[in-house]
mmCIF file of C-alpha atoms in Angstrom:
data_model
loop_
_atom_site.group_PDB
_atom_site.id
_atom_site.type_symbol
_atom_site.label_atom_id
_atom_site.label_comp_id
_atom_site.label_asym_id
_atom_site.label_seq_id
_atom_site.Cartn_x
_atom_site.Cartn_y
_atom_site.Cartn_z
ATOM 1 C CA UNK A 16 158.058 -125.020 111.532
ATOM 2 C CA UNK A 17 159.923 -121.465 112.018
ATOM 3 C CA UNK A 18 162.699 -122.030 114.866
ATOM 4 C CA UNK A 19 163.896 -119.978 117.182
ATOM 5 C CA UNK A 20 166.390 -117.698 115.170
ATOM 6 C CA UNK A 21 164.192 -117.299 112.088
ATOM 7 C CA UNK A 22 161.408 -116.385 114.894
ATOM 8 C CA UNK A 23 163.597 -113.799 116.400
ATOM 9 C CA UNK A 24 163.445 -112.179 113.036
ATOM 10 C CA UNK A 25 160.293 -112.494 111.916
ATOM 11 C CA UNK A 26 159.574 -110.399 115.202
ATOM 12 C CA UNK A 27 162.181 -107.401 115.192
ATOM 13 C CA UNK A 28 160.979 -107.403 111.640
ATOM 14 C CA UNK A 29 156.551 -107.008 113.242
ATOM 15 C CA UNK A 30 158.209 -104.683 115.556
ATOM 16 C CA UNK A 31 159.435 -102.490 113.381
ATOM 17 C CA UNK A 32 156.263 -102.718 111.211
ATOM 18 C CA UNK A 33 154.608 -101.199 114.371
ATOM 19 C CA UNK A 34 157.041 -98.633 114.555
ATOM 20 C CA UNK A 35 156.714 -97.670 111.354
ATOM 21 C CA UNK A 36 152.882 -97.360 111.768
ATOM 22 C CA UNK A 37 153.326 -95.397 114.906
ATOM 23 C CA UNK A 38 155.509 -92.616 113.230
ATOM 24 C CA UNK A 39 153.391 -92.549 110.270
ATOM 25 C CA UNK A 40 150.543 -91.075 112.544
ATOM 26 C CA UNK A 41 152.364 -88.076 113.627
ATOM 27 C CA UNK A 42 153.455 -87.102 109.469
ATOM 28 C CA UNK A 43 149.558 -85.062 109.501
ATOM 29 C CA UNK A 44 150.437 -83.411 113.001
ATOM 30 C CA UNK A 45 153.699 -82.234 111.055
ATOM 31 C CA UNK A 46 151.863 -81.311 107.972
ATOM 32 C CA UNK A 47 149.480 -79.415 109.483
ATOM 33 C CA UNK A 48 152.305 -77.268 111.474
ATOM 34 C CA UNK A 49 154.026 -76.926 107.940
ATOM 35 C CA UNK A 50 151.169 -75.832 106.073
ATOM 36 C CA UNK A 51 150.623 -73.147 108.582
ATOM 37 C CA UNK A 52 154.103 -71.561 108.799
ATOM 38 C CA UNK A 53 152.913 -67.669 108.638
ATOM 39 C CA UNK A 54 149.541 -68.359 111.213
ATOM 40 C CA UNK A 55 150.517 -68.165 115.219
ATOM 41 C CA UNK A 56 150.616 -71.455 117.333
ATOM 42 C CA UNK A 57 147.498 -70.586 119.335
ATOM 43 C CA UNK A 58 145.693 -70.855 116.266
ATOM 44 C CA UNK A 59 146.518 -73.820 114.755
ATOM 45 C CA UNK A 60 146.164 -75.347 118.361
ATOM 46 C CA UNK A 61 142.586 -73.780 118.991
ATOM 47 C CA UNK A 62 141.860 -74.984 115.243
ATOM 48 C CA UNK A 63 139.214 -77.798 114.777
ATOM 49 C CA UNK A 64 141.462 -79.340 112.295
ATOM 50 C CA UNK A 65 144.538 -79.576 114.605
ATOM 51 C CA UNK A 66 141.649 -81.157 117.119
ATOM 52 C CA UNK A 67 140.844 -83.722 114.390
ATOM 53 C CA UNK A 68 144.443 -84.726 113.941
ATOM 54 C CA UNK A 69 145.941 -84.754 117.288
ATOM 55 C CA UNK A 70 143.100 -87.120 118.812
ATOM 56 C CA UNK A 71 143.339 -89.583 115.740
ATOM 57 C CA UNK A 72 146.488 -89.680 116.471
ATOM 58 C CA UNK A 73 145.964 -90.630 119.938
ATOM 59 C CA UNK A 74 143.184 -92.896 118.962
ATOM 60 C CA UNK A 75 145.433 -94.883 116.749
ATOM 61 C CA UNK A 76 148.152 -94.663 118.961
ATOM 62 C CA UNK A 77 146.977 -96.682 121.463
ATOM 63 C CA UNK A 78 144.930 -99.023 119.152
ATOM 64 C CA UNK A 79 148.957 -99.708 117.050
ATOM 65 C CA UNK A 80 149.585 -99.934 120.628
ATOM 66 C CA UNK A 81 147.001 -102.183 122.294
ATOM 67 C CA UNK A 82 147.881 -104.468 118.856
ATOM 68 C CA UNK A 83 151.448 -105.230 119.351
ATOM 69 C CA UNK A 84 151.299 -105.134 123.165
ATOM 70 C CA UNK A 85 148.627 -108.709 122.537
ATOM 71 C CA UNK A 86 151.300 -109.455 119.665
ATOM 72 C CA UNK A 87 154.468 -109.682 122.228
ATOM 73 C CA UNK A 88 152.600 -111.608 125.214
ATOM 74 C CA UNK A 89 151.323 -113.987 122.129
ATOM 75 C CA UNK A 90 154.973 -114.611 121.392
ATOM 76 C CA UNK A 91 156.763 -114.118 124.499
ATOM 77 C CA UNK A 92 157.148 -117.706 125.358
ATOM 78 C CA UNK A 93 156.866 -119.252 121.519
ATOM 79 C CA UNK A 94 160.424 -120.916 120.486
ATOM 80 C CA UNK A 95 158.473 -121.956 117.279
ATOM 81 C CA UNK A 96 155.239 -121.565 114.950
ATOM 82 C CA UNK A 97 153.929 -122.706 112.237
ATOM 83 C CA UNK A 98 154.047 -121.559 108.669
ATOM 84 C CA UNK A 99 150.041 -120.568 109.221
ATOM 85 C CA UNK A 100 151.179 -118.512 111.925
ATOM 86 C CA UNK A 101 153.790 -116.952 110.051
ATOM 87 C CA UNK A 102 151.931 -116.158 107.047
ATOM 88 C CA UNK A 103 148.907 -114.609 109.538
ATOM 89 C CA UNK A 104 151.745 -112.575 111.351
ATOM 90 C CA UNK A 105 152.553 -110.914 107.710
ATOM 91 C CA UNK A 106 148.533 -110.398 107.334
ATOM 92 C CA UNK A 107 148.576 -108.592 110.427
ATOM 93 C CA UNK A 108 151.476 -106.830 109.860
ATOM 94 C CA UNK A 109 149.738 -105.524 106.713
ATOM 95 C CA UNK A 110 146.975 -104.165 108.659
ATOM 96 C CA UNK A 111 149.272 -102.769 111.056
ATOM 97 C CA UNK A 112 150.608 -99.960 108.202
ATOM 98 C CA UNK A 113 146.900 -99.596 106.867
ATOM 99 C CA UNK A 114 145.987 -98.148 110.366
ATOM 100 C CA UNK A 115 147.895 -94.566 109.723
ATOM 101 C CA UNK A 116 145.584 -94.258 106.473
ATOM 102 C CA UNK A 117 142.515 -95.558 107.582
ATOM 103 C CA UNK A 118 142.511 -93.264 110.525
ATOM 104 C CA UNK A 119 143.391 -90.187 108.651
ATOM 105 C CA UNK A 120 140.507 -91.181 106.025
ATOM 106 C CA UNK A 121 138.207 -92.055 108.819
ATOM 107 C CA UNK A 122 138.955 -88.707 110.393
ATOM 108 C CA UNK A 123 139.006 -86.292 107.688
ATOM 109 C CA UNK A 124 136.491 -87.529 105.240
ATOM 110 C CA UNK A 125 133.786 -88.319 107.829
ATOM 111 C CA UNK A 126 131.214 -90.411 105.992
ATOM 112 C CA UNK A 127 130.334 -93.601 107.094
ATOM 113 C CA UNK A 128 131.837 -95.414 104.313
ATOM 114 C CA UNK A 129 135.012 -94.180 106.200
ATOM 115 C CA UNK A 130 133.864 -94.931 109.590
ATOM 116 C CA UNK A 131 133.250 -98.700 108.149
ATOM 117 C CA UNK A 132 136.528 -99.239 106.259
ATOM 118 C CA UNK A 133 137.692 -98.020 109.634
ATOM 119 C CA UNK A 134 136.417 -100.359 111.542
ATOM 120 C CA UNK A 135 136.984 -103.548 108.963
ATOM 121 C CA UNK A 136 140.602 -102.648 109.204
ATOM 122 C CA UNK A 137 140.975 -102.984 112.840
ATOM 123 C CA UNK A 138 138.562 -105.800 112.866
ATOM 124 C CA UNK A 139 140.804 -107.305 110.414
ATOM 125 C CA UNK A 140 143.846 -106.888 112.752
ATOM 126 C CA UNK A 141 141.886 -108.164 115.591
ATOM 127 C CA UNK A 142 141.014 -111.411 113.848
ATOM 128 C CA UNK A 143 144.447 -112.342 112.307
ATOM 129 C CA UNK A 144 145.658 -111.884 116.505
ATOM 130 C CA UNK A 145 142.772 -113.822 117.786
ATOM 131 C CA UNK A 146 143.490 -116.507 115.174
ATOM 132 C CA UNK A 147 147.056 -116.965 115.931
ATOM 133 C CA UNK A 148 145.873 -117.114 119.874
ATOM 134 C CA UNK A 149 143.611 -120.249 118.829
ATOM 135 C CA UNK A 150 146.469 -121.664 117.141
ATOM 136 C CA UNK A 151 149.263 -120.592 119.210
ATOM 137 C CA UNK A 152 146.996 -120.839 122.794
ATOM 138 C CA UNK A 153 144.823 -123.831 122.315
ATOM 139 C CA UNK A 154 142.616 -122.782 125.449
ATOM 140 C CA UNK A 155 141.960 -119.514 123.981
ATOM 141 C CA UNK A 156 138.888 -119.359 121.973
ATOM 142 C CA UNK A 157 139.326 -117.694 118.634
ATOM 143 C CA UNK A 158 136.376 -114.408 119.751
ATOM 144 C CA UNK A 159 138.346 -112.043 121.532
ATOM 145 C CA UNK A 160 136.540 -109.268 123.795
ATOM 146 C CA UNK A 161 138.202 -106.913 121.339
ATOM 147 C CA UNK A 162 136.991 -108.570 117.800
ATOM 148 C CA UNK A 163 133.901 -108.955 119.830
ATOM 149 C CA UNK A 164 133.519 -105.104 120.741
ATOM 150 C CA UNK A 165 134.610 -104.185 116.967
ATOM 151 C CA UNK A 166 132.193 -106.237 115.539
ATOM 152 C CA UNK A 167 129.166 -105.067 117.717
ATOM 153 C CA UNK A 168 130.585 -101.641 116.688
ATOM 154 C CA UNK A 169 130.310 -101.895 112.943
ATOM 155 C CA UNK A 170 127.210 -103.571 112.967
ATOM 156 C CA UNK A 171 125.945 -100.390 115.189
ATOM 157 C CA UNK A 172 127.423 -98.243 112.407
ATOM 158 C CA UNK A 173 126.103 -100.178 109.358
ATOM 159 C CA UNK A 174 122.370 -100.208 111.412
ATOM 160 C CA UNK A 175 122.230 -96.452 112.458
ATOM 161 C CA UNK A 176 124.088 -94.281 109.627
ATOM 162 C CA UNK A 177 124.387 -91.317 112.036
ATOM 163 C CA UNK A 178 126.598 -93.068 114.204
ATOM 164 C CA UNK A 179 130.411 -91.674 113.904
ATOM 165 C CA UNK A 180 133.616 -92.842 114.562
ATOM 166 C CA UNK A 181 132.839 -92.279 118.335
ATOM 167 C CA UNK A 182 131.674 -95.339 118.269
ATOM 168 C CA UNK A 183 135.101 -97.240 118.355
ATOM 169 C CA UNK A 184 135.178 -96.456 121.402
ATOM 170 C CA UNK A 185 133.442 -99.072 122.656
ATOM 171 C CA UNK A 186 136.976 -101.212 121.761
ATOM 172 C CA UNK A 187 138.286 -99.541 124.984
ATOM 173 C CA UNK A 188 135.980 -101.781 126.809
ATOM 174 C CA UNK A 189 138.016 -104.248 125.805
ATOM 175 C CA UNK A 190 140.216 -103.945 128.761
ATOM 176 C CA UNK A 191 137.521 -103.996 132.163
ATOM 177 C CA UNK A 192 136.125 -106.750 129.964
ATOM 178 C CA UNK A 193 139.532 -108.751 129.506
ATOM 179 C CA UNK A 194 139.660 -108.502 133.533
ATOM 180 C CA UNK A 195 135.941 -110.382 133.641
ATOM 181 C CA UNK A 196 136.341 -112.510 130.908
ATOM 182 C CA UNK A 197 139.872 -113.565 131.094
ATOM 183 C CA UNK A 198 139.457 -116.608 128.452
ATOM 184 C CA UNK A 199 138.306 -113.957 126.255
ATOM 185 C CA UNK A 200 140.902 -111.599 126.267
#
């Protein structure tokens, strides 16, 4: 078991994984004002590439987001876990910091090999936080409406190749639905 100190830590330390995550989005928004020194600010705002960037950003911002906000209510009231939980805590910690590069793949390559790897990496960070619910929550089931919507999403995308990213989307549903289905959420 992890007490309540060594807990403390292990939790600044997620924290600051997120954070980490979170500024790493914004590095292309900077890159793509740096590259562009010598051209005016209307055009790199009216530019389909500055388009591209700024609403991954916001796209991943409030999926990082969405992640740690289930993260702290999961831990909020904890004193201890497990060593399972801790070592699924550094698993989804890992997938945290994959999110920046996954997104800016997903969004500037555009295939749907991209789209997929995509979506497997926020499935993946789904399922470590609806495992440590199970095991953390014991009247939580271990399908969350968000793992649910992700899933549905990929298999769309792996079914009908002309499907884009768009389609990740659907996650957002997540929240009406966690107001329906409460044991779900």
């Amino acid at each position: 078991m992890i007490n309540n100190n060594q807990l403390r830590r292990v939790l600044a330390f997620s924290d600051a994984i997120v954070a980490v995550a979170i500024t790493l989005l914004v590095l292309p928004l900077t890159d793509l004002f740096q590259e562009n020194r010598i051209v005016s600010l209307s055009m790199i705002l009216s530019s389909a590439k500055f388009y591209s960037v700024f609403s991954s950003l916001i796209v991943s911002f409030f999926v990082i987001f969405g992640f740690w906000n289930d993260h702290n209510t999961l831990f909020k009231d904890n004193k201890k876990v497990t060593k399972l939980v801790l070592r699924l805590n550094e698993l989804w910690c890992f997938s945290i910091i994959l999110i920046p590069a996954i997104t800016s793949m997903s969004f500037n390559i555009n295939t749907q090999a991209s789209y997929v790897i995509y979506g497997f990496g926020l499935w993946f960070s789904a399922m470590t936080i609806s495992i440590m619910k199970f095991l953390l929550l014991t009247d939580k089931p271990p399908i969350t409406n968000t793992l649910l919507l992700l899933t549905i999403s990929i298999l769309l995308l792996l079914i009908f190749p002309k499907i884009d990213s768009t389609i990740y989307y659907i996650a957002f549903l997540a929240v009406p639905l966690n107001k329906i289905f409460p044991k779900l959420a």
